[in-house]
mmCIF file of C-alpha atoms in Angstrom:
data_model
loop_
_atom_site.group_PDB
_atom_site.id
_atom_site.type_symbol
_atom_site.label_atom_id
_atom_site.label_comp_id
_atom_site.label_asym_id
_atom_site.label_seq_id
_atom_site.Cartn_x
_atom_site.Cartn_y
_atom_site.Cartn_z
ATOM 1 C CA MET A 1 -69.821 73.256 -107.668
ATOM 2 C CA LYS A 2 -67.473 70.305 -107.510
ATOM 3 C CA LEU A 3 -66.304 68.631 -110.713
ATOM 4 C CA LYS A 4 -68.078 65.373 -109.858
ATOM 5 C CA GLN A 5 -71.381 67.193 -109.341
ATOM 6 C CA ARG A 6 -70.955 69.029 -112.648
ATOM 7 C CA VAL A 7 -70.386 65.746 -114.484
ATOM 8 C CA VAL A 8 -73.485 64.201 -112.914
ATOM 9 C CA LEU A 9 -75.567 67.267 -113.768
ATOM 10 C CA LEU A 10 -74.318 67.294 -117.378
ATOM 11 C CA ALA A 11 -75.102 63.590 -117.686
ATOM 12 C CA ILE A 12 -78.642 64.154 -116.427
ATOM 13 C CA LEU A 13 -79.149 67.058 -118.839
ATOM 14 C CA LEU A 14 -77.812 64.936 -121.709
ATOM 15 C CA VAL A 15 -80.260 62.129 -120.906
ATOM 16 C CA ILE A 16 -83.146 64.618 -120.747
ATOM 17 C CA PHE A 17 -82.066 66.126 -124.086
ATOM 18 C CA ILE A 18 -81.852 62.749 -125.812
ATOM 19 C CA PHE A 19 -85.201 61.602 -124.371
ATOM 20 C CA THR A 20 -86.896 64.841 -125.415
ATOM 21 C CA LYS A 21 -85.467 64.591 -128.947
ATOM 22 C CA VAL A 22 -86.569 60.981 -129.371
ATOM 23 C CA PHE A 23 -90.026 61.793 -127.959
ATOM 24 C CA LEU A 24 -90.463 64.717 -130.352
ATOM 25 C CA ILE A 25 -89.304 62.680 -133.359
ATOM 26 C CA ASP A 26 -91.713 59.873 -132.446
ATOM 27 C CA ASN A 27 -94.553 62.370 -132.123
ATOM 28 C CA LEU A 28 -93.639 63.985 -135.424
ATOM 29 C CA ASP A 29 -93.546 60.574 -137.130
ATOM 30 C CA THR A 30 -96.927 59.635 -135.617
ATOM 31 C CA SER A 31 -98.444 62.974 -136.628
ATOM 32 C CA ALA A 32 -97.091 62.588 -140.165
ATOM 33 C CA ALA A 33 -98.567 59.076 -140.384
ATOM 34 C CA ASN A 34 -101.906 60.300 -139.071
ATOM 35 C CA ARG A 35 -101.938 63.181 -141.551
ATOM 36 C CA GLU A 36 -101.246 60.768 -144.411
ATOM 37 C CA ASP A 37 -104.064 58.498 -143.186
ATOM 38 C CA GLN A 38 -106.382 61.512 -143.158
ATOM 39 C CA ARG A 39 -105.356 62.533 -146.676
ATOM 40 C CA ALA A 40 -105.903 58.961 -147.888
ATOM 41 C CA PHE A 41 -109.369 58.994 -146.313
ATOM 42 C CA HIS A 42 -110.297 62.242 -148.070
ATOM 43 C CA ARG A 43 -109.007 60.869 -151.405
ATOM 44 C CA MET A 44 -111.135 57.756 -150.919
ATOM 45 C CA MET A 45 -114.234 59.796 -150.088
ATOM 46 C CA THR A 46 -113.705 62.027 -153.129
ATOM 47 C CA GLY A 47 -113.513 59.057 -155.513
ATOM 48 C CA LEU A 48 -116.159 56.979 -153.774
ATOM 49 C CA ARG A 49 -118.970 57.202 -156.320
ATOM 50 C CA VAL A 50 -118.098 55.048 -159.316
ATOM 51 C CA GLU A 51 -120.126 55.776 -162.428
ATOM 52 C CA LEU A 52 -120.132 52.832 -164.801
ATOM 53 C CA ALA A 53 -119.038 54.180 -168.184
ATOM 54 C CA PRO A 54 -117.480 52.380 -171.158
ATOM 55 C CA LYS A 55 -114.829 54.981 -171.974
ATOM 56 C CA LEU A 56 -111.170 54.342 -171.143
ATOM 57 C CA ASP A 57 -109.137 57.507 -171.621
ATOM 58 C CA HIS A 58 -105.438 57.718 -172.475
ATOM 59 C CA THR A 59 -104.873 53.988 -172.969
ATOM 60 C CA LEU A 60 -105.150 51.312 -175.643
ATOM 61 C CA GLN A 61 -105.304 48.552 -173.049
ATOM 62 C CA SER A 62 -108.457 46.540 -172.447
ATOM 63 C CA PRO A 63 -110.265 46.765 -169.097
ATOM 64 C CA TRP A 64 -109.086 43.233 -168.332
ATOM 65 C CA GLU A 65 -105.425 44.106 -168.926
ATOM 66 C CA ILE A 66 -105.644 47.123 -166.642
ATOM 67 C CA ALA A 67 -107.289 45.158 -163.830
ATOM 68 C CA ALA A 68 -104.695 42.367 -164.132
ATOM 69 C CA GLN A 69 -101.832 44.861 -163.869
ATOM 70 C CA TRP A 70 -103.308 46.322 -160.692
ATOM 71 C CA VAL A 71 -102.771 43.102 -158.722
ATOM 72 C CA VAL A 72 -99.663 43.031 -156.511
ATOM 73 C CA PRO A 73 -98.867 41.007 -153.358
ATOM 74 C CA ARG A 74 -100.431 43.525 -150.957
ATOM 75 C CA GLU A 75 -103.417 44.834 -152.928
ATOM 76 C CA VAL A 76 -105.897 43.784 -155.617
ATOM 77 C CA TYR A 77 -106.372 47.330 -156.887
ATOM 78 C CA PRO A 78 -104.533 50.598 -156.191
ATOM 79 C CA GLU A 79 -105.694 53.584 -154.175
ATOM 80 C CA GLU A 80 -106.170 55.705 -157.288
ATOM 81 C CA THR A 81 -108.452 53.919 -159.785
ATOM 82 C CA PRO A 82 -109.752 56.287 -162.482
ATOM 83 C CA GLU A 83 -110.404 53.270 -164.743
ATOM 84 C CA LEU A 84 -112.571 51.452 -162.174
ATOM 85 C CA GLY A 85 -115.860 52.646 -163.693
ATOM 86 C CA ALA A 86 -114.888 51.373 -167.143
ATOM 87 C CA ILE A 87 -113.777 47.983 -165.787
ATOM 88 C CA MET A 88 -116.976 47.518 -163.793
ATOM 89 C CA HIS A 89 -119.031 48.618 -166.826
ATOM 90 C CA ALA A 90 -117.309 45.903 -168.849
ATOM 91 C CA MET A 91 -118.020 43.332 -166.127
ATOM 92 C CA ALA A 92 -121.705 44.312 -166.136
ATOM 93 C CA THR A 93 -122.230 44.484 -169.902
ATOM 94 C CA LYS A 94 -119.638 42.550 -171.946
ATOM 95 C CA LYS A 95 -120.970 39.663 -174.003
ATOM 96 C CA ILE A 96 -120.862 36.246 -172.343
ATOM 97 C CA ILE A 97 -119.021 33.838 -174.638
ATOM 98 C CA LYS A 98 -119.045 30.768 -172.383
ATOM 99 C CA ALA A 99 -120.882 29.608 -169.249
ATOM 100 C CA ASP A 100 -119.958 26.665 -167.060
ATOM 101 C CA VAL A 101 -120.611 25.282 -163.591
ATOM 102 C CA GLY A 102 -118.788 27.094 -160.812
ATOM 103 C CA TYR A 103 -115.471 26.099 -159.276
ATOM 104 C CA LYS A 104 -115.389 23.900 -156.181
ATOM 105 C CA GLY A 105 -117.442 25.033 -153.223
ATOM 106 C CA THR A 106 -120.592 24.567 -151.213
ATOM 107 C CA GLN A 107 -122.781 27.225 -152.862
ATOM 108 C CA LEU A 108 -124.362 27.711 -156.282
ATOM 109 C CA LYS A 109 -122.387 29.808 -158.757
ATOM 110 C CA ALA A 110 -121.544 29.831 -162.468
ATOM 111 C CA LEU A 111 -118.228 30.505 -164.155
ATOM 112 C CA LEU A 112 -118.666 32.910 -167.068
ATOM 113 C CA ILE A 113 -116.153 33.959 -169.699
ATOM 114 C CA LEU A 114 -116.732 37.437 -171.080
ATOM 115 C CA ASP A 115 -115.722 38.862 -174.437
ATOM 116 C CA GLY A 116 -111.949 39.284 -174.356
ATOM 117 C CA GLY A 117 -111.405 36.078 -172.394
ATOM 118 C CA GLN A 118 -112.008 37.418 -168.878
ATOM 119 C CA LYS A 119 -113.345 34.941 -166.317
ATOM 120 C CA VAL A 120 -115.911 36.094 -163.768
ATOM 121 C CA VAL A 121 -117.911 34.265 -161.099
ATOM 122 C CA PHE A 122 -121.679 34.772 -161.276
ATOM 123 C CA LYS A 123 -123.714 34.379 -158.083
ATOM 124 C CA PRO A 124 -127.498 34.424 -158.578
ATOM 125 C CA LYS A 125 -130.065 36.292 -156.527
ATOM 126 C CA ARG A 126 -131.689 34.081 -153.912
ATOM 127 C CA TYR A 127 -133.399 36.527 -151.561
ATOM 128 C CA SER A 128 -135.216 39.834 -151.740
ATOM 129 C CA ARG A 129 -133.437 42.807 -150.098
ATOM 130 C CA ASP A 130 -135.740 42.709 -147.061
ATOM 131 C CA TYR A 131 -135.449 38.972 -146.435
ATOM 132 C CA VAL A 132 -133.953 38.102 -143.025
ATOM 133 C CA VAL A 133 -131.918 34.886 -142.821
ATOM 134 C CA GLU A 134 -132.710 33.271 -139.474
ATOM 135 C CA GLY A 135 -130.709 30.657 -137.608
ATOM 136 C CA GLU A 136 -126.936 30.307 -137.325
ATOM 137 C CA PRO A 137 -124.799 33.232 -138.546
ATOM 138 C CA TYR A 138 -123.633 31.083 -141.471
ATOM 139 C CA ALA A 139 -127.130 29.837 -142.386
ATOM 140 C CA GLY A 140 -128.849 30.216 -145.752
ATOM 141 C CA TYR A 141 -127.760 30.585 -149.341
ATOM 142 C CA ASP A 142 -125.087 32.968 -150.562
ATOM 143 C CA ARG A 143 -126.283 36.570 -150.931
ATOM 144 C CA HIS A 144 -125.216 38.049 -154.276
ATOM 145 C CA ASN A 145 -125.762 41.631 -153.095
ATOM 146 C CA ALA A 146 -123.488 40.944 -150.109
ATOM 147 C CA GLU A 147 -120.586 40.408 -152.509
ATOM 148 C CA VAL A 148 -121.220 43.842 -154.040
ATOM 149 C CA ALA A 149 -121.527 45.565 -150.667
ATOM 150 C CA ALA A 150 -118.446 43.815 -149.250
ATOM 151 C CA PHE A 151 -116.312 44.984 -152.178
ATOM 152 C CA HIS A 152 -117.280 48.601 -151.604
ATOM 153 C CA LEU A 153 -116.687 48.277 -147.853
ATOM 154 C CA ASP A 154 -113.203 46.989 -148.695
ATOM 155 C CA ARG A 155 -112.649 50.198 -150.692
ATOM 156 C CA ILE A 156 -113.965 52.375 -147.866
ATOM 157 C CA LEU A 157 -111.779 50.708 -145.231
ATOM 158 C CA GLY A 158 -108.746 51.192 -147.461
ATOM 159 C CA PHE A 159 -107.822 47.492 -147.411
ATOM 160 C CA ARG A 160 -108.028 46.932 -151.204
ATOM 161 C CA ARG A 161 -107.900 43.154 -150.731
ATOM 162 C CA ALA A 162 -111.248 42.114 -152.273
ATOM 163 C CA PRO A 163 -111.634 41.263 -155.975
ATOM 164 C CA LEU A 164 -113.780 43.656 -158.023
ATOM 165 C CA VAL A 165 -117.526 42.923 -157.859
ATOM 166 C CA VAL A 166 -120.496 44.480 -159.638
ATOM 167 C CA GLY A 167 -124.166 43.627 -160.006
ATOM 168 C CA ARG A 168 -125.436 42.335 -163.331
ATOM 169 C CA PHE A 169 -128.693 41.243 -164.951
ATOM 170 C CA VAL A 170 -128.421 38.292 -167.348
ATOM 171 C CA ASN A 171 -130.974 36.705 -169.623
ATOM 172 C CA LEU A 172 -130.675 32.991 -168.976
ATOM 173 C CA ARG A 173 -132.444 32.040 -172.211
ATOM 174 C CA THR A 174 -130.548 34.281 -174.657
ATOM 175 C CA GLU A 175 -127.205 34.959 -172.898
ATOM 176 C CA ILE A 176 -126.430 31.810 -170.899
ATOM 177 C CA LYS A 177 -128.088 28.736 -172.419
ATOM 178 C CA PRO A 178 -126.703 29.205 -175.973
ATOM 179 C CA VAL A 179 -123.100 29.262 -174.638
ATOM 180 C CA ALA A 180 -123.509 26.903 -171.656
ATOM 181 C CA THR A 181 -121.524 23.697 -171.301
ATOM 182 C CA GLU A 182 -123.462 20.459 -171.242
ATOM 183 C CA GLN A 183 -122.736 20.108 -167.537
ATOM 184 C CA LEU A 184 -124.347 23.457 -166.725
ATOM 185 C CA LEU A 185 -127.139 23.094 -169.285
ATOM 186 C CA SER A 186 -128.238 19.803 -167.721
ATOM 187 C CA THR A 187 -129.144 21.679 -164.507
ATOM 188 C CA PHE A 188 -131.639 24.073 -166.159
ATOM 189 C CA LEU A 189 -135.354 23.694 -165.574
ATOM 190 C CA THR A 190 -138.548 25.721 -165.682
ATOM 191 C CA VAL A 191 -140.585 26.523 -162.583
ATOM 192 C CA GLY A 192 -143.869 28.149 -163.523
ATOM 193 C CA ASN A 193 -142.932 30.808 -166.068
ATOM 194 C CA ASN A 194 -139.394 31.233 -164.694
ATOM 195 C CA THR A 195 -136.136 29.827 -166.026
ATOM 196 C CA CYS A 196 -134.039 28.262 -163.253
ATOM 197 C CA PHE A 197 -130.783 26.353 -162.714
ATOM 198 C CA TYR A 198 -129.203 24.517 -159.798
ATOM 199 C CA GLY A 199 -125.616 24.022 -160.989
ATOM 200 C CA LYS A 200 -122.995 21.766 -159.417
ATOM 201 C CA CYS A 201 -121.786 22.245 -155.866
ATOM 202 C CA TYR A 202 -121.766 20.490 -152.489
ATOM 203 C CA TYR A 203 -125.189 21.809 -151.484
ATOM 204 C CA CYS A 204 -126.678 22.186 -154.980
ATOM 205 C CA ARG A 205 -129.984 20.338 -155.320
ATOM 206 C CA GLU A 206 -132.502 20.058 -158.160
ATOM 207 C CA THR A 207 -135.176 20.793 -155.568
ATOM 208 C CA GLU A 208 -133.504 24.126 -154.649
ATOM 209 C CA PRO A 209 -132.771 25.938 -157.913
ATOM 210 C CA ALA A 210 -132.137 29.652 -158.339
ATOM 211 C CA CYS A 211 -134.870 31.136 -160.497
ATOM 212 C CA ALA A 212 -134.967 34.166 -162.754
ATOM 213 C CA ASP A 213 -137.840 36.590 -163.026
ATOM 214 C CA GLY A 214 -139.057 35.084 -166.257
ATOM 215 C CA ASP A 215 -135.755 34.768 -168.122
ATOM 216 C CA THR A 216 -133.928 37.690 -166.472
ATOM 217 C CA MET A 217 -131.804 36.864 -163.459
ATOM 218 C CA GLU A 218 -130.207 39.363 -161.107
ATOM 219 C CA GLY A 219 -126.796 38.462 -159.719
ATOM 220 C CA SER A 220 -123.277 39.578 -158.963
ATOM 221 C CA VAL A 221 -120.108 39.066 -160.988
ATOM 222 C CA THR A 222 -116.715 38.842 -159.328
ATOM 223 C CA LEU A 223 -113.593 39.417 -161.407
ATOM 224 C CA TRP A 224 -111.332 36.377 -161.494
ATOM 225 C CA LEU A 225 -107.830 37.104 -160.238
ATOM 226 C CA PRO A 226 -105.055 36.736 -162.871
ATOM 227 C CA ASP A 227 -103.753 33.194 -163.331
ATOM 228 C CA VAL A 228 -100.193 34.458 -162.826
ATOM 229 C CA TRP A 229 -101.157 34.885 -159.154
ATOM 230 C CA PRO A 230 -102.086 31.320 -158.051
ATOM 231 C CA LEU A 231 -103.852 31.088 -154.702
ATOM 232 C CA GLN A 232 -102.978 29.131 -151.597
ATOM 233 C CA LYS A 233 -105.665 28.087 -149.132
ATOM 234 C CA HIS A 234 -105.133 28.288 -145.360
ATOM 235 C CA ARG A 235 -107.200 27.170 -142.405
ATOM 236 C CA HIS A 236 -108.276 30.250 -140.462
ATOM 237 C CA PRO A 237 -106.713 30.113 -136.968
ATOM 238 C CA TRP A 238 -110.003 31.396 -135.523
ATOM 239 C CA GLY A 239 -112.198 29.112 -137.639
ATOM 240 C CA ARG A 240 -115.175 27.171 -136.266
ATOM 241 C CA THR A 241 -115.339 23.378 -135.969
ATOM 242 C CA TYR A 242 -118.909 23.260 -137.391
ATOM 243 C CA ARG A 243 -119.438 20.214 -135.123
ATOM 244 C CA GLU A 244 -122.182 20.295 -132.538
ATOM 245 C CA GLY A 245 -120.791 20.310 -129.009
ATOM 246 C CA LYS A 246 -117.149 20.590 -130.158
ATOM 247 C CA LEU A 247 -115.391 23.897 -129.519
ATOM 248 C CA ALA A 248 -112.364 25.230 -131.338
ATOM 249 C CA ARG A 249 -109.388 26.012 -129.100
ATOM 250 C CA TRP A 250 -109.856 29.781 -129.391
ATOM 251 C CA GLU A 251 -113.355 29.412 -127.909
ATOM 252 C CA TYR A 252 -112.051 28.245 -124.520
ATOM 253 C CA ASP A 253 -108.317 29.104 -124.330
ATOM 254 C CA GLU A 254 -107.781 32.695 -123.190
ATOM 255 C CA SER A 255 -104.090 32.533 -124.141
ATOM 256 C CA TYR A 256 -104.797 31.217 -127.640
ATOM 257 C CA CYS A 257 -103.417 34.304 -129.391
ATOM 258 C CA ASP A 258 -100.039 33.790 -127.706
ATOM 259 C CA ALA A 259 -99.882 30.346 -129.302
ATOM 260 C CA VAL A 260 -100.864 31.747 -132.719
ATOM 261 C CA LYS A 261 -98.068 34.334 -132.517
ATOM 262 C CA LYS A 262 -95.525 31.508 -132.235
ATOM 263 C CA THR A 263 -96.812 29.787 -135.380
ATOM 264 C CA SER A 264 -95.830 30.571 -138.978
ATOM 265 C CA PRO A 265 -96.920 32.724 -140.805
ATOM 266 C CA TYR A 266 -98.279 34.661 -137.803
ATOM 267 C CA ASP A 267 -94.968 34.907 -135.934
ATOM 268 C CA SER A 268 -93.656 37.651 -138.243
ATOM 269 C CA GLY A 269 -94.746 39.799 -141.136
ATOM 270 C CA PRO A 270 -98.213 41.251 -141.769
ATOM 271 C CA ARG A 271 -100.418 38.144 -141.684
ATOM 272 C CA LEU A 272 -101.637 38.400 -138.087
ATOM 273 C CA LEU A 273 -102.557 42.060 -138.615
ATOM 274 C CA ASP A 274 -104.381 40.975 -141.793
ATOM 275 C CA ILE A 275 -106.322 38.414 -139.733
ATOM 276 C CA ILE A 276 -107.357 41.167 -137.325
ATOM 277 C CA ASP A 277 -108.310 43.544 -140.169
ATOM 278 C CA THR A 278 -110.387 40.715 -141.613
ATOM 279 C CA SER A 279 -112.145 40.095 -138.295
ATOM 280 C CA VAL A 280 -113.200 43.764 -138.291
ATOM 281 C CA PHE A 281 -114.333 43.519 -141.917
ATOM 282 C CA ASP A 282 -116.278 40.290 -141.288
ATOM 283 C CA TYR A 283 -117.903 41.646 -138.139
ATOM 284 C CA LEU A 284 -119.105 44.745 -139.963
ATOM 285 C CA ILE A 285 -120.719 42.676 -142.725
ATOM 286 C CA GLY A 286 -121.946 39.908 -140.387
ATOM 287 C CA ASN A 287 -119.848 37.132 -141.936
ATOM 288 C CA ALA A 288 -119.198 34.277 -139.492
ATOM 289 C CA ASP A 289 -118.273 31.773 -142.204
ATOM 290 C CA ARG A 290 -114.583 32.466 -142.930
ATOM 291 C CA HIS A 291 -113.244 29.065 -141.852
ATOM 292 C CA HIS A 292 -110.482 29.256 -144.483
ATOM 293 C CA TYR A 293 -108.805 32.083 -146.322
ATOM 294 C CA GLU A 294 -106.594 32.541 -149.387
ATOM 295 C CA SER A 295 -103.274 34.242 -150.009
ATOM 296 C CA PHE A 296 -100.967 34.145 -152.996
ATOM 297 C CA GLN A 297 -98.747 31.074 -153.241
ATOM 298 C CA ASP A 298 -95.101 30.946 -152.090
ATOM 299 C CA ASP A 299 -95.436 34.235 -150.307
ATOM 300 C CA GLU A 300 -93.715 33.261 -147.021
ATOM 301 C CA GLY A 301 -96.383 35.214 -145.171
ATOM 302 C CA ALA A 302 -95.862 38.467 -147.090
ATOM 303 C CA SER A 303 -99.003 38.259 -149.251
ATOM 304 C CA MET A 304 -102.217 39.904 -148.180
ATOM 305 C CA LEU A 305 -105.095 37.857 -146.873
ATOM 306 C CA ILE A 306 -107.413 38.060 -149.892
ATOM 307 C CA LEU A 307 -111.035 38.846 -149.052
ATOM 308 C CA LEU A 308 -112.720 36.232 -151.241
ATOM 309 C CA ASP A 309 -116.217 34.767 -150.905
ATOM 310 C CA ASN A 310 -118.036 37.347 -148.814
ATOM 311 C CA ALA A 311 -121.554 36.245 -149.720
ATOM 312 C CA LYS A 312 -122.462 34.691 -146.337
ATOM 313 C CA SER A 313 -123.006 38.199 -144.972
ATOM 314 C CA PHE A 314 -125.759 40.827 -144.691
ATOM 315 C CA GLY A 315 -128.220 38.054 -143.889
ATOM 316 C CA ASN A 316 -129.654 39.372 -140.636
ATOM 317 C CA PRO A 317 -129.306 43.032 -139.595
ATOM 318 C CA SER A 318 -129.984 42.067 -135.965
ATOM 319 C CA LEU A 319 -126.977 39.749 -135.899
ATOM 320 C CA ASP A 320 -124.337 40.754 -133.359
ATOM 321 C CA GLU A 321 -121.912 37.834 -133.463
ATOM 322 C CA ARG A 322 -119.106 39.156 -131.242
ATOM 323 C CA SER A 323 -117.098 35.949 -131.677
ATOM 324 C CA ILE A 324 -116.165 37.172 -135.170
ATOM 325 C CA LEU A 325 -114.032 39.791 -133.392
ATOM 326 C CA ALA A 326 -112.164 37.145 -131.369
ATOM 327 C CA PRO A 327 -108.792 37.800 -133.104
ATOM 328 C CA LEU A 328 -109.090 41.472 -132.140
ATOM 329 C CA TYR A 329 -110.123 41.106 -128.503
ATOM 330 C CA GLN A 330 -107.860 38.109 -127.827
ATOM 331 C CA CYS A 331 -104.709 39.591 -129.392
ATOM 332 C CA CYS A 332 -105.532 43.233 -128.587
ATOM 333 C CA ILE A 333 -103.547 44.658 -131.499
ATOM 334 C CA ILE A 334 -104.681 46.558 -134.584
ATOM 335 C CA ARG A 335 -103.019 48.554 -137.332
ATOM 336 C CA VAL A 336 -102.742 52.278 -136.718
ATOM 337 C CA SER A 337 -104.077 52.954 -140.230
ATOM 338 C CA THR A 338 -107.092 50.692 -139.628
ATOM 339 C CA TRP A 339 -107.785 52.364 -136.279
ATOM 340 C CA ASN A 340 -107.581 55.823 -137.862
ATOM 341 C CA ARG A 341 -109.874 54.838 -140.731
ATOM 342 C CA LEU A 342 -112.484 53.363 -138.367
ATOM 343 C CA ASN A 343 -112.520 56.575 -136.342
ATOM 344 C CA TYR A 344 -113.010 58.688 -139.471
ATOM 345 C CA LEU A 345 -116.060 56.525 -140.321
ATOM 346 C CA LYS A 346 -118.010 56.903 -137.071
ATOM 347 C CA ASN A 347 -121.015 59.180 -136.476
ATOM 348 C CA GLY A 348 -122.898 57.898 -139.526
ATOM 349 C CA VAL A 349 -120.079 58.456 -142.038
ATOM 350 C CA LEU A 350 -119.725 54.716 -142.776
ATOM 351 C CA LYS A 351 -123.404 54.260 -143.646
ATOM 352 C CA SER A 352 -123.359 57.354 -145.849
ATOM 353 C CA ALA A 353 -120.128 56.300 -147.572
ATOM 354 C CA LEU A 354 -121.363 52.772 -148.260
ATOM 355 C CA LYS A 355 -124.673 54.027 -149.629
ATOM 356 C CA SER A 356 -122.878 56.516 -151.874
ATOM 357 C CA ALA A 357 -120.344 53.949 -153.131
ATOM 358 C CA MET A 358 -123.101 51.547 -154.238
ATOM 359 C CA ALA A 359 -125.461 54.153 -155.708
ATOM 360 C CA HIS A 360 -124.470 53.551 -159.343
ATOM 361 C CA ASP A 361 -124.378 49.755 -159.227
ATOM 362 C CA PRO A 362 -126.753 48.130 -161.769
ATOM 363 C CA ILE A 363 -128.640 46.316 -158.974
ATOM 364 C CA SER A 364 -128.928 49.401 -156.720
ATOM 365 C CA PRO A 365 -130.246 49.672 -154.040
ATOM 366 C CA VAL A 366 -127.781 46.988 -152.985
ATOM 367 C CA LEU A 367 -128.659 46.936 -149.267
ATOM 368 C CA SER A 368 -131.794 47.754 -147.324
ATOM 369 C CA ASP A 369 -131.668 50.520 -144.699
ATOM 370 C CA PRO A 370 -131.694 48.080 -141.740
ATOM 371 C CA HIS A 371 -128.457 46.527 -143.038
ATOM 372 C CA LEU A 372 -126.841 49.948 -143.512
ATOM 373 C CA ASP A 373 -127.873 50.920 -139.978
ATOM 374 C CA ALA A 374 -126.468 47.636 -138.660
ATOM 375 C CA VAL A 375 -123.027 48.340 -140.175
ATOM 376 C CA ASP A 376 -122.908 51.691 -138.370
ATOM 377 C CA GLN A 377 -123.954 50.047 -135.107
ATOM 378 C CA ARG A 378 -121.349 47.303 -135.410
ATOM 379 C CA LEU A 379 -118.658 49.915 -135.998
ATOM 380 C CA LEU A 380 -119.349 51.271 -132.513
ATOM 381 C CA SER A 381 -118.754 47.793 -131.078
ATOM 382 C CA VAL A 382 -115.401 47.544 -132.877
ATOM 383 C CA LEU A 383 -114.307 50.923 -131.528
ATOM 384 C CA ALA A 384 -115.425 49.926 -128.030
ATOM 385 C CA THR A 385 -113.449 46.673 -128.269
ATOM 386 C CA VAL A 386 -110.259 48.540 -129.207
ATOM 387 C CA LYS A 387 -110.841 50.982 -126.350
ATOM 388 C CA GLN A 388 -111.077 48.109 -123.877
ATOM 389 C CA CYS A 389 -107.729 46.876 -125.175
ATOM 390 C CA THR A 390 -106.057 50.289 -124.939
ATOM 391 C CA ASP A 391 -107.447 50.799 -121.439
ATOM 392 C CA GLN A 392 -105.917 47.495 -120.391
ATOM 393 C CA PHE A 393 -102.603 47.476 -122.282
ATOM 394 C CA GLY A 394 -102.035 51.057 -123.434
ATOM 395 C CA MET A 395 -102.079 52.684 -126.886
ATOM 396 C CA ASP A 396 -98.419 51.927 -127.626
ATOM 397 C CA THR A 397 -98.998 48.182 -127.260
ATOM 398 C CA VAL A 398 -102.352 47.927 -129.040
ATOM 399 C CA LEU A 399 -101.819 50.261 -132.015
ATOM 400 C CA VAL A 400 -99.206 48.706 -134.296
ATOM 401 C CA GLU A 401 -97.490 50.573 -137.107
ATOM 402 C CA ASP A 402 -98.294 48.897 -140.419
ATOM 403 C CA ARG A 403 -94.733 47.921 -141.304
ATOM 404 C CA MET A 404 -93.613 46.985 -137.790
ATOM 405 C CA PRO A 405 -92.409 43.367 -137.464
ATOM 406 C CA LEU A 406 -94.528 41.368 -135.035
ATOM 407 C CA SER A 407 -91.619 39.683 -133.234
ATOM 408 C CA HIS A 408 -91.900 42.340 -130.491
ATOM 409 C CA LEU A 409 -95.388 41.231 -129.468
#
């Protein structure tokens, strides 16, 4: 064989060797990531049932101090949370030392301060579990049980971006009125034999109060995030106009995602992937009302998208509002870890996991069976949407590693 032919042959063999090595390393890295995702899923399933108990072992810290220390830029609580039951027990039982009207917003809520100085947001029961909210996907009052269910779904999906929520029964006459501010107290009234209040908010009306069963009111309490983590509000890029006959750009522009990718904070960092995770989360719970979202301030796009205010969900189990998934099917990208988790939850696992996670909540059963069935059914639609994307663009383009910068898209 001539020298020139040998050199060419050696060059070809070298290229094949390098390609094979890179391919094997990539496969090994992907397999390792998948194995870690699987281990994380099994850890989540093992610790899914949270029994509310007052005991905090091996620490002198209060439940509030522990929960505050959990919060970091990319998660509200860690993967391993042995103290979660004690914190939620405190949220459900600690003495209320002050009650006031809720913070700004469109829906009725009360701001409570519990023994130890911890702020929580109380949302009252408005509907029975079997009530179906008709009309637009964002119609009706807030659903207190939806906040509880959404928190546990956040745990199951492995996002860890929703504040802690637990159900609670409060006696309006003995627990709230004696410590209520004048502003809140002025909104109390009696309807029949039931104590009611209507609070202060954009849609709050004296003619539409929330009423207890006698004096006892069922509701949800959401743990207030630590004040050292101030929030910043953002308009959701896939938000609705809420104006009749006026469409948002994403509703008619097929290339809208390309424009979003060129806009800060979606042009780099994790925010766009957070938006897509959130679209999956909102679709599963039937929430079409996330027109804004919050992150931590001065984060330059590095903070998580915090899953606040999830109560406009679980209103109608027949709802199949595919437009909620617009960020997913228009951008056709999703985190590998999210994709893996969704696949682990198919074949009825999601319904079973959600039911198990909520079993020990004080207001259990949190959801009716039709709503649990609907979550499972919607999961199939999410998986089908991702498959359409991978069929069109390929797995390597659609499935994005969690820490990969988005400038390549």
